[in-house]
Short mmCIF file of C-alpha atoms and ligand atoms in Angstrom, two decimals:
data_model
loop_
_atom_site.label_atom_id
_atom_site.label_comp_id
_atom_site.label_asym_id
_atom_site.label_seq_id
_atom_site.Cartn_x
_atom_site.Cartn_y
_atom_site.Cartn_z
CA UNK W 34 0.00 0.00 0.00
CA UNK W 35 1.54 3.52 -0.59
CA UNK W 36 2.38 5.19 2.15
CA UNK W 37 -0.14 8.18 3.65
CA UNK W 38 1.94 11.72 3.79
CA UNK W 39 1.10 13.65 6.01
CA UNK W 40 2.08 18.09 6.10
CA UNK W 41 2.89 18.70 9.64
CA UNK W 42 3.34 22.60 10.25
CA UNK W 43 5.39 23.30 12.92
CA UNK W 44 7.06 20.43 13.07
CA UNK W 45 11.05 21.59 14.37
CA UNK W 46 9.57 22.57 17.34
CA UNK W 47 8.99 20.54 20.79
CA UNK W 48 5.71 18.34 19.95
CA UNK W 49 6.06 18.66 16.41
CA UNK W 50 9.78 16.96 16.26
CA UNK W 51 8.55 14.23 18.65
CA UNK W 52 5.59 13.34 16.47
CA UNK W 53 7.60 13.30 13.26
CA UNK W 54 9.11 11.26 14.54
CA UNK W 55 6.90 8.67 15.69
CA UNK W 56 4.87 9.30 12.10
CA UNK W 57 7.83 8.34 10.80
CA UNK W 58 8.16 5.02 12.91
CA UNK W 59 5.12 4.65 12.16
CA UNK W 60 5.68 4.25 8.45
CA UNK W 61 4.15 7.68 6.94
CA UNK W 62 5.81 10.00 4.83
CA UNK W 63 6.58 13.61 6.55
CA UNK W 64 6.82 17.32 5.00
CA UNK W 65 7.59 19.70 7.90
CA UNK W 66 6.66 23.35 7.29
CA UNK W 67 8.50 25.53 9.94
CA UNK W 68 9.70 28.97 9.84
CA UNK W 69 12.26 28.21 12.58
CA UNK W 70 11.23 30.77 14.55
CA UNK W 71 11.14 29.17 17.79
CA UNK W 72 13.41 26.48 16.70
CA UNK W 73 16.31 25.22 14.74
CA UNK W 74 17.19 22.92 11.38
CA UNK W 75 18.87 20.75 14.28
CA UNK W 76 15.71 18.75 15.57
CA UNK W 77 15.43 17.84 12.31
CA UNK W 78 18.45 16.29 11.46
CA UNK W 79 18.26 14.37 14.49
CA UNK W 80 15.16 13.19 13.71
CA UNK W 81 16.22 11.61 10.58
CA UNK W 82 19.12 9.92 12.53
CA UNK W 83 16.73 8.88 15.12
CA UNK W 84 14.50 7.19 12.47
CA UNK W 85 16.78 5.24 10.88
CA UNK W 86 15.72 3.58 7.78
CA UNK W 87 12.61 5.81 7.53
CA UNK W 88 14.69 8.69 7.90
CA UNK W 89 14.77 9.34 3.91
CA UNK W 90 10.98 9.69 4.31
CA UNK W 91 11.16 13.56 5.98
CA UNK W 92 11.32 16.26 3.97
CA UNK W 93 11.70 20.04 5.37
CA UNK W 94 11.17 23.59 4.35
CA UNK W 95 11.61 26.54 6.34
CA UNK W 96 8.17 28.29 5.05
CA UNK W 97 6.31 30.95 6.96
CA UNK W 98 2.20 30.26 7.30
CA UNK W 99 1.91 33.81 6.79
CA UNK W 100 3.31 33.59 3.19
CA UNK W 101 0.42 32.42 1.47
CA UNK W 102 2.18 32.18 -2.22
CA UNK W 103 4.90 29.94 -0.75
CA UNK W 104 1.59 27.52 0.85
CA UNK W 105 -0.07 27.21 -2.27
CA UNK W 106 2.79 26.37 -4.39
CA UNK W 107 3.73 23.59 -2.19
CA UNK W 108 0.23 22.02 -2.17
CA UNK W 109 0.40 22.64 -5.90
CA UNK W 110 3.60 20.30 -5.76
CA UNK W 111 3.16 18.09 -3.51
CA UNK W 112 -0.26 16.11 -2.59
CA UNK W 113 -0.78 15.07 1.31
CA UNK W 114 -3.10 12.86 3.18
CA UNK W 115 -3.99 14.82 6.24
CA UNK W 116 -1.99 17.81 7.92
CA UNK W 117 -1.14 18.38 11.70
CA UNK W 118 -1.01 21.97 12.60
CA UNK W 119 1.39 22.73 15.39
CA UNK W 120 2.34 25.58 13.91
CA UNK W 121 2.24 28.37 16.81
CA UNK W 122 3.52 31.33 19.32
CA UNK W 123 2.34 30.21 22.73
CA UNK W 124 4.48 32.10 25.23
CA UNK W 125 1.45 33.50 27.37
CA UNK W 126 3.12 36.07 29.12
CA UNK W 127 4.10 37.59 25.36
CA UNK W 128 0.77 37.01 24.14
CA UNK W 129 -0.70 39.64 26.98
CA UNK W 130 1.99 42.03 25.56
CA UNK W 131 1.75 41.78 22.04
CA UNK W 132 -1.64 40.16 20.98
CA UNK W 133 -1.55 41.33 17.57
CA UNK W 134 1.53 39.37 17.33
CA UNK W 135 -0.26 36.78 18.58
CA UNK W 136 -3.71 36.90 16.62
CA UNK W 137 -1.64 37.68 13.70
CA UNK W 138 0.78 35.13 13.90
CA UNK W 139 -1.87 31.91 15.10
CA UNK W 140 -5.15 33.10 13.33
CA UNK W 141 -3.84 34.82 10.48
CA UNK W 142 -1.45 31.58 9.93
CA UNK W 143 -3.95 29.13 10.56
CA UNK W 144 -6.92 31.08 8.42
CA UNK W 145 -4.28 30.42 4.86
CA UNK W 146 -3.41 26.81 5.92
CA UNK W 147 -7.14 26.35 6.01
CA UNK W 148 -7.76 28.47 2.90
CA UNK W 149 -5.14 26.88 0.99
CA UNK W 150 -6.31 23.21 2.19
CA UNK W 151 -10.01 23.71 0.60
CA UNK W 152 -8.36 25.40 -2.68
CA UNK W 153 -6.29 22.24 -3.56
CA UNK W 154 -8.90 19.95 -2.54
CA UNK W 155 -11.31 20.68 -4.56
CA UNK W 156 -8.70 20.85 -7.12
CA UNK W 157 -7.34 17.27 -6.62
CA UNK W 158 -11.02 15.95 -6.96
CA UNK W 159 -11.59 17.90 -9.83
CA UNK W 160 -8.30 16.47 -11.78
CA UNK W 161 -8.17 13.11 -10.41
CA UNK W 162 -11.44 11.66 -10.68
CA UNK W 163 -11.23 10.23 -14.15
CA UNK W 164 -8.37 8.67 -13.50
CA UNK W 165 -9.31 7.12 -10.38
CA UNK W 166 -13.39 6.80 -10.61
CA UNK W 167 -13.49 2.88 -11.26
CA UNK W 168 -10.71 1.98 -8.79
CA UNK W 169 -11.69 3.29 -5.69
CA UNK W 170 -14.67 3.92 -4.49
CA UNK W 171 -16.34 7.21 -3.13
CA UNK W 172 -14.88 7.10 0.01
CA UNK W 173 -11.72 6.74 -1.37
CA UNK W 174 -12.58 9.89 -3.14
CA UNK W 175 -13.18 11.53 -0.37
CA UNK W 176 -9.95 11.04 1.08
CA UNK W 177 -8.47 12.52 -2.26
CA UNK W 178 -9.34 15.88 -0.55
CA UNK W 179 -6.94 17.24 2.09
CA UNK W 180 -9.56 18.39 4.04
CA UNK W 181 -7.99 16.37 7.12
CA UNK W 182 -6.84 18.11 9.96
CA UNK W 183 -5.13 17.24 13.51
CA UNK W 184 -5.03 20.57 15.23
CA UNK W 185 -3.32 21.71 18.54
CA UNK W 186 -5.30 23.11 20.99
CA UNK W 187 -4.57 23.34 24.86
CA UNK W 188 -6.54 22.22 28.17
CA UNK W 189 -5.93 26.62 29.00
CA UNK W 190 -9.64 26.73 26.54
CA UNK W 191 -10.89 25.37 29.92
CA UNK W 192 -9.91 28.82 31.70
CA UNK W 193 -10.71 28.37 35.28
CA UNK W 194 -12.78 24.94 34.94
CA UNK W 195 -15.09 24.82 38.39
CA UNK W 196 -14.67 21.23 39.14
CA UNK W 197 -12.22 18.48 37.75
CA UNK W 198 -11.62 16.34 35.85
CA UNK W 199 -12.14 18.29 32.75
CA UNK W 200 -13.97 16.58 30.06
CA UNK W 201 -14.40 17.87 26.57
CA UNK W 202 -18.22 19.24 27.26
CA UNK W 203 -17.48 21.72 29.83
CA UNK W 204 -17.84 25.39 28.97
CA UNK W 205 -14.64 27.27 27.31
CA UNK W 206 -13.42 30.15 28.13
CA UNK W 207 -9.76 32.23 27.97
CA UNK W 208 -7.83 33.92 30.11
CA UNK W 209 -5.10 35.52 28.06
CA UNK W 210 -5.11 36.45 24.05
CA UNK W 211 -2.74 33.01 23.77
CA UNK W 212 -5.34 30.92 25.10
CA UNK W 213 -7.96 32.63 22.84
CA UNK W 214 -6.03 32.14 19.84
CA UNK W 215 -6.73 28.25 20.74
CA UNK W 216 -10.46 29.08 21.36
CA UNK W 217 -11.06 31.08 17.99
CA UNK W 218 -9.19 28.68 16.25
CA UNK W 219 -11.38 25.61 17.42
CA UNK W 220 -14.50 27.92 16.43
CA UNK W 221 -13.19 28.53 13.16
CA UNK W 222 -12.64 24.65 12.43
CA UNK W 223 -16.64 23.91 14.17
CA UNK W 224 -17.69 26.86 11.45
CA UNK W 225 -16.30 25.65 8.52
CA UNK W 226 -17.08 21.85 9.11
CA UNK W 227 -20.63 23.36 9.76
CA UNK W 228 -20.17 25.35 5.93
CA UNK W 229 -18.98 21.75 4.59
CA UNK W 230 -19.12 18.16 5.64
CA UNK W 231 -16.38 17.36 3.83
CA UNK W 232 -13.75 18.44 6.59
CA UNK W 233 -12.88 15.90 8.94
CA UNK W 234 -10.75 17.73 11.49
CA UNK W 235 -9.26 16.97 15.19
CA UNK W 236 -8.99 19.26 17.46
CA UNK W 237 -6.17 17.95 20.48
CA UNK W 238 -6.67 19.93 24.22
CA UNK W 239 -3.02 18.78 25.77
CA UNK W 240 -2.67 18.99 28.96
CA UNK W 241 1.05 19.99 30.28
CA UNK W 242 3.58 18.12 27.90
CA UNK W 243 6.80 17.11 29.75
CA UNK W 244 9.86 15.30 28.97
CA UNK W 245 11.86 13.96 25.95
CA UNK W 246 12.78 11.58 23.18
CA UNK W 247 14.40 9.18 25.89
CA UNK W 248 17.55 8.88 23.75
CA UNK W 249 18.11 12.36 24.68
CA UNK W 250 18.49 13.65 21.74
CA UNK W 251 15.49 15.51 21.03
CA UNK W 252 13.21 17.91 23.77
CA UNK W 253 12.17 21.22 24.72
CA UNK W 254 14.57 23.81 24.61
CA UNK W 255 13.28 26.74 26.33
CA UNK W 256 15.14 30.37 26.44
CA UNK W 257 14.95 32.60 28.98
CA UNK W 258 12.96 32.31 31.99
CA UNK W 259 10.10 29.63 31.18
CA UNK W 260 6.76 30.07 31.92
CA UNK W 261 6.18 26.39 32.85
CA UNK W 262 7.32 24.00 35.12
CA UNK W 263 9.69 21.60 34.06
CA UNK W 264 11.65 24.08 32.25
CA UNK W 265 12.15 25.92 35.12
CA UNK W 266 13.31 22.60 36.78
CA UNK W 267 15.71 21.56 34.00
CA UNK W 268 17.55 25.21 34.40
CA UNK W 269 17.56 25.18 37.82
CA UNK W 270 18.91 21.25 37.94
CA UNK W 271 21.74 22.44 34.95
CA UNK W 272 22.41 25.66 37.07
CA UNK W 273 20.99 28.41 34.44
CA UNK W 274 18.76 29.36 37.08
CA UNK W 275 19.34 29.72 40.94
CA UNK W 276 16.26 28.11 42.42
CA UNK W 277 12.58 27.35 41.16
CA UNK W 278 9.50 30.13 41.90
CA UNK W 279 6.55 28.31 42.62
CA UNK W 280 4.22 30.62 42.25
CA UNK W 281 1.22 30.33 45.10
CA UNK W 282 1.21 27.19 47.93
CA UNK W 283 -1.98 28.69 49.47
CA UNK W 284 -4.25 26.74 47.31
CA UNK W 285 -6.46 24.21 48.55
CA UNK W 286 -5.24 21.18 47.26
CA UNK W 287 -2.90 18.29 49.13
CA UNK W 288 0.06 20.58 49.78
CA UNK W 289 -0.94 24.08 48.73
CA UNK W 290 0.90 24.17 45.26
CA UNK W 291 -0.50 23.91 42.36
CA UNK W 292 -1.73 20.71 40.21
CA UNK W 293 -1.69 19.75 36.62
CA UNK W 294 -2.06 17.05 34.36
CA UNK W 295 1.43 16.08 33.15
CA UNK W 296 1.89 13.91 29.89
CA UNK W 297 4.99 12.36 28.22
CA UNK W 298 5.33 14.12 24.85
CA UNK W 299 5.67 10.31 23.55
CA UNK W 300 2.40 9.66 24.80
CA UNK W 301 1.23 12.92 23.32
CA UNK W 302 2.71 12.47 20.22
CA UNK W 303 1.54 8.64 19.98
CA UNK W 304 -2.29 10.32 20.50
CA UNK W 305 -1.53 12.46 17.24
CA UNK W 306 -1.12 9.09 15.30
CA UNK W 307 -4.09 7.38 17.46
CA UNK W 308 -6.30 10.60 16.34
CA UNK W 309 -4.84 10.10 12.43
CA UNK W 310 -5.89 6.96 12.13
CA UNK W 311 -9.74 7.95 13.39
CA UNK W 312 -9.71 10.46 10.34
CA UNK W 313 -8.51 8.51 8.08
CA UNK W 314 -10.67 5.57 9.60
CA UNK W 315 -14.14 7.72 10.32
CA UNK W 316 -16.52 10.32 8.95
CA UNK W 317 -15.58 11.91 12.24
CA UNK W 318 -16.40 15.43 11.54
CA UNK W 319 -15.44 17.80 13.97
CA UNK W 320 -14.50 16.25 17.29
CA UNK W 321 -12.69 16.75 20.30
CA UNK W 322 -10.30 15.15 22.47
CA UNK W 323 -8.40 15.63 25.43
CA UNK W 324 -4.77 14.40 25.63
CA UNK W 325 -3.58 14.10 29.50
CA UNK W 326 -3.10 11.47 31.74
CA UNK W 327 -6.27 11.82 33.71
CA UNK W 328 -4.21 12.33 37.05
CA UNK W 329 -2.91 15.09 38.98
CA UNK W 330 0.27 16.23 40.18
CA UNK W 331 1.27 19.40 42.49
CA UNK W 332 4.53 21.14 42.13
CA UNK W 333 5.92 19.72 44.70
CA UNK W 334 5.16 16.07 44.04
CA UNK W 335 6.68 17.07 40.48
CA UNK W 336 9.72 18.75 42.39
CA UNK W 337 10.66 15.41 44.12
CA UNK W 338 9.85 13.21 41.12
CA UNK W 339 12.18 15.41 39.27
CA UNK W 340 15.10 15.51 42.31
CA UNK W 341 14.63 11.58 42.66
CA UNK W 342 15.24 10.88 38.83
CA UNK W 343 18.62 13.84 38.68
CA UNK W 344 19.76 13.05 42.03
CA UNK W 345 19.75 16.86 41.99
CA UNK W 346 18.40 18.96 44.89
CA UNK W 347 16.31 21.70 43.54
CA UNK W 348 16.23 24.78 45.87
CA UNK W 349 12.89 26.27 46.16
CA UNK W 350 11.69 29.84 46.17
CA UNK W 351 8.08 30.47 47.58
CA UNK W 352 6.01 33.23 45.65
CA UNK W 353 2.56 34.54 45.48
CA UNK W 354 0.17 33.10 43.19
CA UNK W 355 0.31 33.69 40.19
CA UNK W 356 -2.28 36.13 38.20
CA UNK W 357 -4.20 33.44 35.77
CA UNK W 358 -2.78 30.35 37.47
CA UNK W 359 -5.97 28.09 38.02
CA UNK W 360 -5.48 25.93 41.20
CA UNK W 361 -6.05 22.22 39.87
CA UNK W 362 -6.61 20.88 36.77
CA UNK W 363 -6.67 17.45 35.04
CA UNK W 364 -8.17 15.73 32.18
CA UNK W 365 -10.57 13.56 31.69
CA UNK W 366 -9.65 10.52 29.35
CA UNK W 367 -12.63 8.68 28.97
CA UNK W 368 -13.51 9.92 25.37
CA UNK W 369 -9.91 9.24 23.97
CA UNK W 370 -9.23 5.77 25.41
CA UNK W 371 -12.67 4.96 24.20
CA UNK W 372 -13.08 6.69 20.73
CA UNK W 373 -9.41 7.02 19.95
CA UNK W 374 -8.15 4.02 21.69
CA UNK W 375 -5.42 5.38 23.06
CA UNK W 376 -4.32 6.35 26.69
CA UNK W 377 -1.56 7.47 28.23
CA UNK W 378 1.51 4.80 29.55
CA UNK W 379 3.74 6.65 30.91
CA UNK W 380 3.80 8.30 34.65
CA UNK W 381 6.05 11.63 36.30
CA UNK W 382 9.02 9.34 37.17
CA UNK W 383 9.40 8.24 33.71
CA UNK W 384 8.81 12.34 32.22
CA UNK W 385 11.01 13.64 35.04
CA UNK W 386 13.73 10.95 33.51
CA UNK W 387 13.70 11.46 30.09
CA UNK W 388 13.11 15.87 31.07
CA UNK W 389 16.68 14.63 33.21
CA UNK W 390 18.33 12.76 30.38
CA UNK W 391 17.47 15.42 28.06
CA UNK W 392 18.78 18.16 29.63
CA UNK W 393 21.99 16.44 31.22
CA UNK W 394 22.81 15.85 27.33
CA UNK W 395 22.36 19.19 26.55
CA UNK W 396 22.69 22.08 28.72
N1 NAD S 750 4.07 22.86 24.96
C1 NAD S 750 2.90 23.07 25.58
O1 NAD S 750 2.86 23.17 26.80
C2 NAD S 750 1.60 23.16 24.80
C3 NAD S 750 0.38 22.96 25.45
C4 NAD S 750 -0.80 23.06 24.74
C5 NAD S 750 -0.77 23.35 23.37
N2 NAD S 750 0.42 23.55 22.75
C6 NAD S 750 0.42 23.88 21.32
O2 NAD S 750 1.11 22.86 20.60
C7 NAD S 750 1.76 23.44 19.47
C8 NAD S 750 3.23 23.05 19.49
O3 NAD S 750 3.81 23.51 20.70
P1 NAD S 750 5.35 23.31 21.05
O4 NAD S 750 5.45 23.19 22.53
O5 NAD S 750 5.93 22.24 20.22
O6 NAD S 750 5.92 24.76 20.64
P2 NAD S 750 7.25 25.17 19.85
O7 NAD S 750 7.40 26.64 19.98
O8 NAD S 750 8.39 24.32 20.26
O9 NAD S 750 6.87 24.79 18.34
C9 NAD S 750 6.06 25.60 17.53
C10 NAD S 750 6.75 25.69 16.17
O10 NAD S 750 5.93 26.48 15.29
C11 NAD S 750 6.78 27.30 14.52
N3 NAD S 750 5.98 28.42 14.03
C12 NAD S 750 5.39 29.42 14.76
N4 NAD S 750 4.75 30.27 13.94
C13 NAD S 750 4.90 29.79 12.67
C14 NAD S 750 4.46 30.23 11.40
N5 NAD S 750 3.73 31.34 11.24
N6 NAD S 750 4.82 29.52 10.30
C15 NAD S 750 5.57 28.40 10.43
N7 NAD S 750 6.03 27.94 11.60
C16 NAD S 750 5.69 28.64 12.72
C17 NAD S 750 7.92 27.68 15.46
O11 NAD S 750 9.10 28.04 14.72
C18 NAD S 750 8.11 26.40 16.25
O12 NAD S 750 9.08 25.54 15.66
C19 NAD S 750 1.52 24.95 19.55
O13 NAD S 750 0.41 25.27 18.73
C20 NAD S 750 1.18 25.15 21.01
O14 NAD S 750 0.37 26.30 21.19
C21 NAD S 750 1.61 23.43 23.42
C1 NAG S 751 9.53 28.82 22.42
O1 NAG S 751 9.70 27.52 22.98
C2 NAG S 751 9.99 27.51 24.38
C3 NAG S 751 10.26 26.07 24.77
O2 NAG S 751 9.20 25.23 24.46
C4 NAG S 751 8.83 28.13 25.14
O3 NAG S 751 9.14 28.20 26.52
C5 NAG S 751 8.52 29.53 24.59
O4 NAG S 751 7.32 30.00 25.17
C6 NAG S 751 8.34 29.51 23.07
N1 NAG S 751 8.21 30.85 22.56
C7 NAG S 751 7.21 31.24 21.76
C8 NAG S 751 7.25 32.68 21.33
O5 NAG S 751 6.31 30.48 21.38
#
């Protein structure tokens, strides 16, 4: 059977080169479409030394979402099965101080991908039904348009969610322009699959993605002072940093700091393939699905996880809470284990070593 290719926008950053990755494992054929803003040509190479074999199956172009020419004369060139859209600025602390950047930048970028998508779909049904109408059948056809989508979007669209565990029916809301770039962008997919059944698209709420490719080769590479978590762990544990803020331990939960739903980025990227194969698979429409672990860790279980797995002690700064920060939240994972079959496999000691591993590698 020939292999499905599959666009994946964004795809040199943190997710994204973790999911090539596994796509690539997995046996599909990869174009990554970055503009390396927020990332280098390096997680790409070592990707394709990773895979192996399937390495000759990755192809990469630094191309900018906003450059709409540049889009349409690669889906004029090349033809693709489905495309996942990682493609994104999602520094939330930026976001409050330069939305347009933001709204530009995620919207804007997401609005031509979309655009471009319907343009060359109805194109490719257009030119290749005569040569394909007796072979396959109208399903088949179907699939000939790339109106397939895996989108991320991020458990924030829950804003302050009143009880846990989330599940993907409770009421959205934002809290900063970042998080409604996710919202608006998961109204613009229910809109146009509303305008035209033909879309099939996926729309991903992650949870908080931790840890690394446990060769160590690939992970998150943050500059700066990170916003999140483990980070701020891995700079404090490689010295960049002098101790870790945690921001509020007033909250009422088991020791006053606060909790999240951590997830492996293998696990998360493994749900990207999980959710490929129900579009591919399903008339599926426009759905939904949360991609966490369905548990909850605080700070400072997270702290010791992370000190257990380095053997490094990580001095600890006590701040006020944080403006924004929502005190607990966790998934729900019912829907994906059930409609996606997948679910999570790996726990915090096993994120917290590969996180370790990582950033012992490369500091
Ligand atoms: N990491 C998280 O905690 C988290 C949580 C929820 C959702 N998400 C979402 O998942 C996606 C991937 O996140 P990540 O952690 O891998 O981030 P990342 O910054 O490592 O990767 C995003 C990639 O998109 C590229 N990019 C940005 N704008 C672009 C544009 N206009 N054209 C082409 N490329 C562009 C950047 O260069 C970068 O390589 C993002 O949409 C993010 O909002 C991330
Ligand atoms: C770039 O990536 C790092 C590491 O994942 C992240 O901390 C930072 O917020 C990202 N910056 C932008 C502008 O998206």
């Amino acid at each position: 059977m020939e292999k499905k290719s599959i666009l994946v926008t964004g795809g040199a950053g943190y997710i994204g080169s973790h999911t090539v990755l596994q796509l690539l494992l997995g046996g599909f054929k990869v174009v990554v479409i970055d503009k390396l803003d927020n990332s280098s040509e390096t997680a790409i190479k070592r990707v394709t030394e990773l895979a192996g074999e399937f390495g000759k199956n990755l192809v990469f172009h630094q191309i900018d979402l906003q450059d709409k020419p540049v889009l349409e004369k690669l889906f004029s060139s090349t033809n693709f099965d489905a495309v996942i859209h990682f493609a994104g600025l999602k520094a939330v602390g930026e976001s409050v101080h330069k939305p347009l950047l933001y709204y530009n930048n995620n919207i804007i970028g997401t609005i031509n991908l979309l655009e471009v998508m319907a343009t060359h779909g109805c194109k490719k049904i257009f030119y290749g039904i005569v040569i394909v109408l007796c072979s396959v059948s109208s399903y088949d056809l179907q699939l000939l348009k790339i109106l397939q989508l895996v989108f991320s979007s991020s458990a924030t669209v829950y804003g302050w969610p009143k009880e846990v565990p989330c599940t993907e029916e409770f009421p959205l809301s934002a809290t900063n322009p970042y998080g409604r770039t996710k919202l608006f962008i998961e109204e613009i997919c229910r809109d146009i699959y509303r305008s035209d059944s033909e879309w099939k698209v996926i729309l991903l709420r992650y949870f908080n993605p931790v840890g690394a490719h446990p060769s160590g080769n690939i992970g998150e590479d943050p500059s700066g002072i990170p916003n999140n978590l483990m980070p701020f762990v891995q700079q404090v544990a490689v010295g960049r940093q002098p101790a870790l803020t945690v921001f509020g331990n007033d909250y009422s939960t088991k020791d006053g700091t606060g909790v999240r739903d951590y997830i492996h980025v293998i696990d998360l990227s493994d749900g990207h393939i999980a959710a490929l194969c129900k579009l591919f698979d399903s008339n599926i429409g426009c759905e939904v699905y949360n991609l966490g672990t369905g548990k909850g860790t605080s700070v400072l279980e997270m702290v010791a996880a992370f000190e257990k797995s380095s053997g490094k002690k990580i001095p600890l700064v006590m701040a006020g809470r944080r403006p924004g920060d929502a005190e607990i939240v966790y998934a729900s994972t019912d829907k994906a284990e059930r409609e996606l079959n997948w679910k999570a496999k790996y726990g915090i000691d096993e994120m917290c070593r590969d996180q370790w591993n990582w950033a012992s590698k490369n500091p």
